[in-house]
mmCIF file of N, CA and C in Angstrom:
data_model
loop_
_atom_site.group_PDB
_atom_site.id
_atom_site.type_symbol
_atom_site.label_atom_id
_atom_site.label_comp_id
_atom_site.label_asym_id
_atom_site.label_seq_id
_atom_site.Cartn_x
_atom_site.Cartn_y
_atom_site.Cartn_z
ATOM 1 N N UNK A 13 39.932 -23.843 -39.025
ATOM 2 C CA UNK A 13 39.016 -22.922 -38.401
ATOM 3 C C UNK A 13 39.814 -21.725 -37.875
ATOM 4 N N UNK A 14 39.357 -20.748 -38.291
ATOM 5 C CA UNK A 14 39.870 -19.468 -37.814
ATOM 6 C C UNK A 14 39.833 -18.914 -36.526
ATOM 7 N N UNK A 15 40.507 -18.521 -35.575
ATOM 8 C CA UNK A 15 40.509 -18.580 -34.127
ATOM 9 C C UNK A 15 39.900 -16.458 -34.142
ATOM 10 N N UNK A 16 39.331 -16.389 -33.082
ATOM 11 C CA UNK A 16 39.229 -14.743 -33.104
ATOM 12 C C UNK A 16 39.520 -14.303 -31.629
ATOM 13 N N UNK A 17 38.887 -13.667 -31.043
ATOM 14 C CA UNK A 17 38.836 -13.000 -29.792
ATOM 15 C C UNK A 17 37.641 -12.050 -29.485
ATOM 16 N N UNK A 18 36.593 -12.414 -28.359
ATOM 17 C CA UNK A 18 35.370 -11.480 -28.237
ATOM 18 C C UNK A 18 36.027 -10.520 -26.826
ATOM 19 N N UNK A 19 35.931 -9.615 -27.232
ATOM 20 C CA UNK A 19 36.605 -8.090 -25.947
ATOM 21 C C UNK A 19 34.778 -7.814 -25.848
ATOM 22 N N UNK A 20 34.160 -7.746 -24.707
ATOM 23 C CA UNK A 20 33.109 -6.966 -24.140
ATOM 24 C C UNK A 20 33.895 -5.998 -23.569
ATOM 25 N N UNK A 21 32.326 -4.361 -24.015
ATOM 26 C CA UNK A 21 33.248 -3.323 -23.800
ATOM 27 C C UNK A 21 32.031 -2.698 -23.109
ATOM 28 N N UNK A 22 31.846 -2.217 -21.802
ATOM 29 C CA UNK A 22 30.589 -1.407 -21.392
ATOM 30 C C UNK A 22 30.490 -0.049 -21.897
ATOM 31 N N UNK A 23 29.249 0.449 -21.203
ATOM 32 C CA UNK A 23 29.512 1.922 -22.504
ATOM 33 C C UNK A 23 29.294 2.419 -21.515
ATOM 34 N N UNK A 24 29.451 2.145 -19.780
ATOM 35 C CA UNK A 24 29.227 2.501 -18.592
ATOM 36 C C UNK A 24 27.828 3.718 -18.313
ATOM 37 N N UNK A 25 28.249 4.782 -17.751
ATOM 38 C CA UNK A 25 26.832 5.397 -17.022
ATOM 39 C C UNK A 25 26.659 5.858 -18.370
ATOM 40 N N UNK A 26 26.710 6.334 -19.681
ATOM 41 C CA UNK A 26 26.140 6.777 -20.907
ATOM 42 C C UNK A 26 26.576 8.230 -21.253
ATOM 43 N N UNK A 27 27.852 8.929 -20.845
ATOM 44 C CA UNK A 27 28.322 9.971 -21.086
ATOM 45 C C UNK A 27 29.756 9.569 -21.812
ATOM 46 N N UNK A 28 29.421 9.137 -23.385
ATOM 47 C CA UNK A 28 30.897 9.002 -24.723
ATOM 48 C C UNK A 28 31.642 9.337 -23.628
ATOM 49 N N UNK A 29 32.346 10.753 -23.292
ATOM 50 C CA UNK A 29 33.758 10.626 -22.289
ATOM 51 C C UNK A 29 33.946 10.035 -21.424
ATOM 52 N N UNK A 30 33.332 9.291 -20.375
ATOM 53 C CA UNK A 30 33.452 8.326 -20.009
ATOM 54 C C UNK A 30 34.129 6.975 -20.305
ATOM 55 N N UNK A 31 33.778 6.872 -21.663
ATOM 56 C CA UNK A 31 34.635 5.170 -22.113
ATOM 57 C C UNK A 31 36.139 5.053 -21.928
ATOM 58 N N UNK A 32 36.553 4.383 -21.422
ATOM 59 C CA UNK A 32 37.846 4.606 -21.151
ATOM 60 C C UNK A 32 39.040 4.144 -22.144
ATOM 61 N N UNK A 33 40.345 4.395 -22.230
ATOM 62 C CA UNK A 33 41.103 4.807 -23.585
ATOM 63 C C UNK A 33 40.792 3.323 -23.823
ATOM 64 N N UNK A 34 41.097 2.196 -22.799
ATOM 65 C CA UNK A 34 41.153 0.828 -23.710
ATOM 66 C C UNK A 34 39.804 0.470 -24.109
ATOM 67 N N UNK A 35 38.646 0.573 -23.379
ATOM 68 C CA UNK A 35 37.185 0.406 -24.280
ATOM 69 C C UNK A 35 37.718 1.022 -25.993
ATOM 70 N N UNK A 36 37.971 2.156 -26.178
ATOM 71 C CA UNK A 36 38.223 3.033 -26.911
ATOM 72 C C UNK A 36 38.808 2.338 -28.069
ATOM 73 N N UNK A 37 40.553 1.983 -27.935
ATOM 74 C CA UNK A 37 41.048 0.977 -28.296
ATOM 75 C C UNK A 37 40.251 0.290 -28.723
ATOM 76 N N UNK A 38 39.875 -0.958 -28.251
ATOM 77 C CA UNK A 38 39.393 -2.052 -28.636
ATOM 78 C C UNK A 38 38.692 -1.686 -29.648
ATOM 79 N N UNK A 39 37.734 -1.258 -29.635
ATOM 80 C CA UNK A 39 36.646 -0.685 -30.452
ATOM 81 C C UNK A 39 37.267 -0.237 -31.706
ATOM 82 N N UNK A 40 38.353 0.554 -32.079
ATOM 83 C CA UNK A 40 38.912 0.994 -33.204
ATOM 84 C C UNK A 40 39.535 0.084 -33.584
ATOM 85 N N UNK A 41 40.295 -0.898 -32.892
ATOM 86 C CA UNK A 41 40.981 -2.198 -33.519
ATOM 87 C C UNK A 41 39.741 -3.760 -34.267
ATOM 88 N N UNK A 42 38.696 -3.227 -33.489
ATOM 89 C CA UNK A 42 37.747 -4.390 -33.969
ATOM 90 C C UNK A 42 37.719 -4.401 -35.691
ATOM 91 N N UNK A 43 37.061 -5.869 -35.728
ATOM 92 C CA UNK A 43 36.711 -6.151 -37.261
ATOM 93 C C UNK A 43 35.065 -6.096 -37.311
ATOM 94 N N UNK A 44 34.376 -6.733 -36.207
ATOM 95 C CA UNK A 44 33.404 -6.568 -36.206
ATOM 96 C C UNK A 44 33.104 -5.679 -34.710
ATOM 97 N N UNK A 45 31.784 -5.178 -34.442
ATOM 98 C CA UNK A 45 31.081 -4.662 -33.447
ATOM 99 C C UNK A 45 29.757 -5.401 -33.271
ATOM 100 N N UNK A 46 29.493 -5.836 -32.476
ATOM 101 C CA UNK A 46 28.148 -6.615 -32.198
ATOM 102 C C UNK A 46 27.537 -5.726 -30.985
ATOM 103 N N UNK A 47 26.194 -5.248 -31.362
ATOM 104 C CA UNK A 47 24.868 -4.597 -30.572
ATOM 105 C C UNK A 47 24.679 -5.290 -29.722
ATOM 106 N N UNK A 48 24.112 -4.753 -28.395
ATOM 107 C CA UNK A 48 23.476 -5.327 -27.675
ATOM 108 C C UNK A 48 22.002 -6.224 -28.555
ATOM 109 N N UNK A 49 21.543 -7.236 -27.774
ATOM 110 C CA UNK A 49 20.171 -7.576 -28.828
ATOM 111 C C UNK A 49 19.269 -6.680 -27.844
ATOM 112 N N UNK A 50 19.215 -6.647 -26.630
ATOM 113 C CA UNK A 50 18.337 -5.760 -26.032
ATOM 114 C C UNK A 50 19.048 -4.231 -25.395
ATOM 115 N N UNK A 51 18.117 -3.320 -25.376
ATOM 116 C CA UNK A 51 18.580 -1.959 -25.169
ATOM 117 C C UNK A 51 17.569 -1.801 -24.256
ATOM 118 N N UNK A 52 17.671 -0.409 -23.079
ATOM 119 C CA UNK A 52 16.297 -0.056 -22.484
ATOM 120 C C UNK A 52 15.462 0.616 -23.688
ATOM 121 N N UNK A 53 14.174 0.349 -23.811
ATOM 122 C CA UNK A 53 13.219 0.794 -24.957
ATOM 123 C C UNK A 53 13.422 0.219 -26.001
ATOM 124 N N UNK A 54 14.126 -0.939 -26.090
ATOM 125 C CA UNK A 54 13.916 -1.963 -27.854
ATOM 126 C C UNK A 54 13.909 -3.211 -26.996
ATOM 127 N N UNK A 55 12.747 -3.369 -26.842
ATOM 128 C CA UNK A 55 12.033 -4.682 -26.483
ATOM 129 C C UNK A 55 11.732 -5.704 -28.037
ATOM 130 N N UNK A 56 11.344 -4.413 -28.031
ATOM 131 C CA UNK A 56 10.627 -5.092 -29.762
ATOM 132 C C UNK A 56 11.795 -5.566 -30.723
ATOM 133 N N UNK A 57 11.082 -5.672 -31.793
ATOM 134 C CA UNK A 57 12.477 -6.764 -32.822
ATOM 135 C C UNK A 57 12.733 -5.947 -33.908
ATOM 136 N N UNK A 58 13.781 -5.917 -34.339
ATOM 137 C CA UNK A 58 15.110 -4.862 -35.013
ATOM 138 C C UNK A 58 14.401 -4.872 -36.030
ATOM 139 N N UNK A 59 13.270 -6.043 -36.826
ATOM 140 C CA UNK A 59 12.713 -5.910 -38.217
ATOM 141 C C UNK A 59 11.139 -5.464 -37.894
ATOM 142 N N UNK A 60 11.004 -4.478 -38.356
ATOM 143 C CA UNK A 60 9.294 -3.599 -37.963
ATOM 144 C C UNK A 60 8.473 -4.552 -39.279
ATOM 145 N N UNK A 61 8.403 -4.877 -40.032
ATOM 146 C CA UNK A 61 7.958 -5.243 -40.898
ATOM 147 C C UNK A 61 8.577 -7.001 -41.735
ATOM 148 N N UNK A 62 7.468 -7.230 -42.421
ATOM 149 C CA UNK A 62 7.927 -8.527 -43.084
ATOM 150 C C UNK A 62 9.178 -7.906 -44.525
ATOM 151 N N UNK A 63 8.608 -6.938 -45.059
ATOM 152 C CA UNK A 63 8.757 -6.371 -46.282
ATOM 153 C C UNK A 63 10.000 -5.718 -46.289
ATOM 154 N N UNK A 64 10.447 -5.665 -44.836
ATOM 155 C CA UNK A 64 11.302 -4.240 -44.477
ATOM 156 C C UNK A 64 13.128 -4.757 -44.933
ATOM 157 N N UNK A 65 13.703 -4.659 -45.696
ATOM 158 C CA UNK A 65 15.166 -4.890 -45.738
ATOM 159 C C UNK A 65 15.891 -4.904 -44.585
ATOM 160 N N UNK A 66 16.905 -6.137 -44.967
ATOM 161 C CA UNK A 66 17.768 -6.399 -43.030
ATOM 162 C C UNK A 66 18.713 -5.543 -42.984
ATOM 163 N N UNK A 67 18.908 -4.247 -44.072
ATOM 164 C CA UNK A 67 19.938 -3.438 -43.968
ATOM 165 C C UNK A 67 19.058 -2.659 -42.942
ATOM 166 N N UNK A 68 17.779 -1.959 -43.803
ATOM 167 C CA UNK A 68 17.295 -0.904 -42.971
ATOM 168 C C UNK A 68 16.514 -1.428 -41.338
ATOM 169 N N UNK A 69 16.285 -2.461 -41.594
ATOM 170 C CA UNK A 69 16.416 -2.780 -39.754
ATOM 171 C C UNK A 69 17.379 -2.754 -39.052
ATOM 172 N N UNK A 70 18.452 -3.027 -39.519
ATOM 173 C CA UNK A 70 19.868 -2.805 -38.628
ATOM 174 C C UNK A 70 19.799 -0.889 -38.516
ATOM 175 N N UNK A 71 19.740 -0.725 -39.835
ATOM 176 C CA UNK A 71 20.077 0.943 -39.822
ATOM 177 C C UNK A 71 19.009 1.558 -38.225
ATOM 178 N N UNK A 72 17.929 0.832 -38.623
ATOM 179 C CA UNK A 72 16.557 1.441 -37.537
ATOM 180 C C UNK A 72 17.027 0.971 -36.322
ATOM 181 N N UNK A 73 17.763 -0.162 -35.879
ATOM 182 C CA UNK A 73 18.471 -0.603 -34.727
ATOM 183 C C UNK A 73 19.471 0.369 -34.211
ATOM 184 N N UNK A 74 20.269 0.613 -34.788
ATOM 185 C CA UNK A 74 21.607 1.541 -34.998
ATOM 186 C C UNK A 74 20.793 2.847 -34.420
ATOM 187 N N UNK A 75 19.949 3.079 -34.497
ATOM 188 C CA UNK A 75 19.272 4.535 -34.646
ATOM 189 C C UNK A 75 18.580 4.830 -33.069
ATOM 190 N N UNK A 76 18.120 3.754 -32.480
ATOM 191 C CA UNK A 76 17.429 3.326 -31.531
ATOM 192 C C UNK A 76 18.654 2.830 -29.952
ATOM 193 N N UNK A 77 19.464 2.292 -30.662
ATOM 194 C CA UNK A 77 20.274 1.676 -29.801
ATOM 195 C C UNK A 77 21.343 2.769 -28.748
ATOM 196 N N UNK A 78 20.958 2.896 -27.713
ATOM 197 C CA UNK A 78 21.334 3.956 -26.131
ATOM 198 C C UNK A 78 22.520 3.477 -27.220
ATOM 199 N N UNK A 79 23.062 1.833 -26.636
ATOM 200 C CA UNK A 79 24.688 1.909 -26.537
ATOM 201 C C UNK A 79 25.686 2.442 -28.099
ATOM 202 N N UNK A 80 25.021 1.989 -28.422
ATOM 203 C CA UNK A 80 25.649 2.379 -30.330
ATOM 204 C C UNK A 80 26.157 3.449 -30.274
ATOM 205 N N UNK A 81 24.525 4.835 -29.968
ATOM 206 C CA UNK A 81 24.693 5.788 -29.710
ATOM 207 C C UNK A 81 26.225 6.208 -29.373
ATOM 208 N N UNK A 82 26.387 5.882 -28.278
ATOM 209 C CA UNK A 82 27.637 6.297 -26.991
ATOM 210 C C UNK A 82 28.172 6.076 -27.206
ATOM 211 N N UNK A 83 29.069 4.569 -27.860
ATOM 212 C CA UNK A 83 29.771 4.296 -28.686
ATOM 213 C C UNK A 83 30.382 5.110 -30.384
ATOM 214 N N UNK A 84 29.365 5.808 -31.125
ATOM 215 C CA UNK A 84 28.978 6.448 -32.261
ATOM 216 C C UNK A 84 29.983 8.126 -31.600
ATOM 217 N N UNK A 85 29.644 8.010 -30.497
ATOM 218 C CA UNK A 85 30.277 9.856 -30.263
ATOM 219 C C UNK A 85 31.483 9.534 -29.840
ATOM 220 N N UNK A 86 31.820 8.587 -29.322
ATOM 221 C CA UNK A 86 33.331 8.338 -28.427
ATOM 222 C C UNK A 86 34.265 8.224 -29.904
ATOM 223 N N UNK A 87 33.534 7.131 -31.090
ATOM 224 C CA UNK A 87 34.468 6.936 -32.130
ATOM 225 C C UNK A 87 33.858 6.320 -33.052
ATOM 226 N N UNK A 88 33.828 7.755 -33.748
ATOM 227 C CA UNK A 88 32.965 8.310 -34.776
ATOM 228 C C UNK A 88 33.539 7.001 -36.059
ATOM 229 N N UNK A 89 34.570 6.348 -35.651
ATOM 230 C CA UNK A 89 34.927 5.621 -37.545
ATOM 231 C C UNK A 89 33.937 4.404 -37.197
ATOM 232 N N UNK A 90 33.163 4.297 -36.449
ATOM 233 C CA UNK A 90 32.514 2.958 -36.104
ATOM 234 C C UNK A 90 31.472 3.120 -36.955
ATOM 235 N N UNK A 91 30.514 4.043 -37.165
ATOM 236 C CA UNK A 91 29.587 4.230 -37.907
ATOM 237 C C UNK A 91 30.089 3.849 -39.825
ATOM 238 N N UNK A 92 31.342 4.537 -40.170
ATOM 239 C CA UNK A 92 31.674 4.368 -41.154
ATOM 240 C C UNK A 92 31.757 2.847 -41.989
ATOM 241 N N UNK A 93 31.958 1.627 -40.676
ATOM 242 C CA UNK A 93 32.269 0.558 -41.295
ATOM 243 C C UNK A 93 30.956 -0.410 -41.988
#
């Protein structure tokens, strides 16, 4: 079994310059990034539809999500992966 490491990283009051260099860090060294499951204003569930692909619900999550967001401007290669 493969051993990993989970780093929680806040995205604090919601101004990208804010995150601080090691949030920062971490975040560029990750393999994965895991979303909050709840955000303020996504109560509701990441798949709008039965029909709807689990790419484009993530994408519609991604789109919706405060923290992603804030995360997305601090370091921009996160979106890329």
């Amino acid at each position: 079994m493969t051993k990993g490491r989970l780093t929680g990283v806040g995205v604090g009051p919601g101004d990208p310059e804010l995150l601080t260099l090691k949030a920062v860090r971490k975040i560029r060294e990750s393999d994965v990034v895991v979303l909050p499951v709840s955000d303020r204003g996504l109560e509701v569930s990441v798949f709008s539809g039965e029909n709807e692909r689990e790419e484009d619900g993530l994408n519609n999550y991604q789109n919706r999500c405060v923290a992603y967001q804030i995360v997305k401007k601090a370091v921009p290669q996160v979106e890329k992966n």
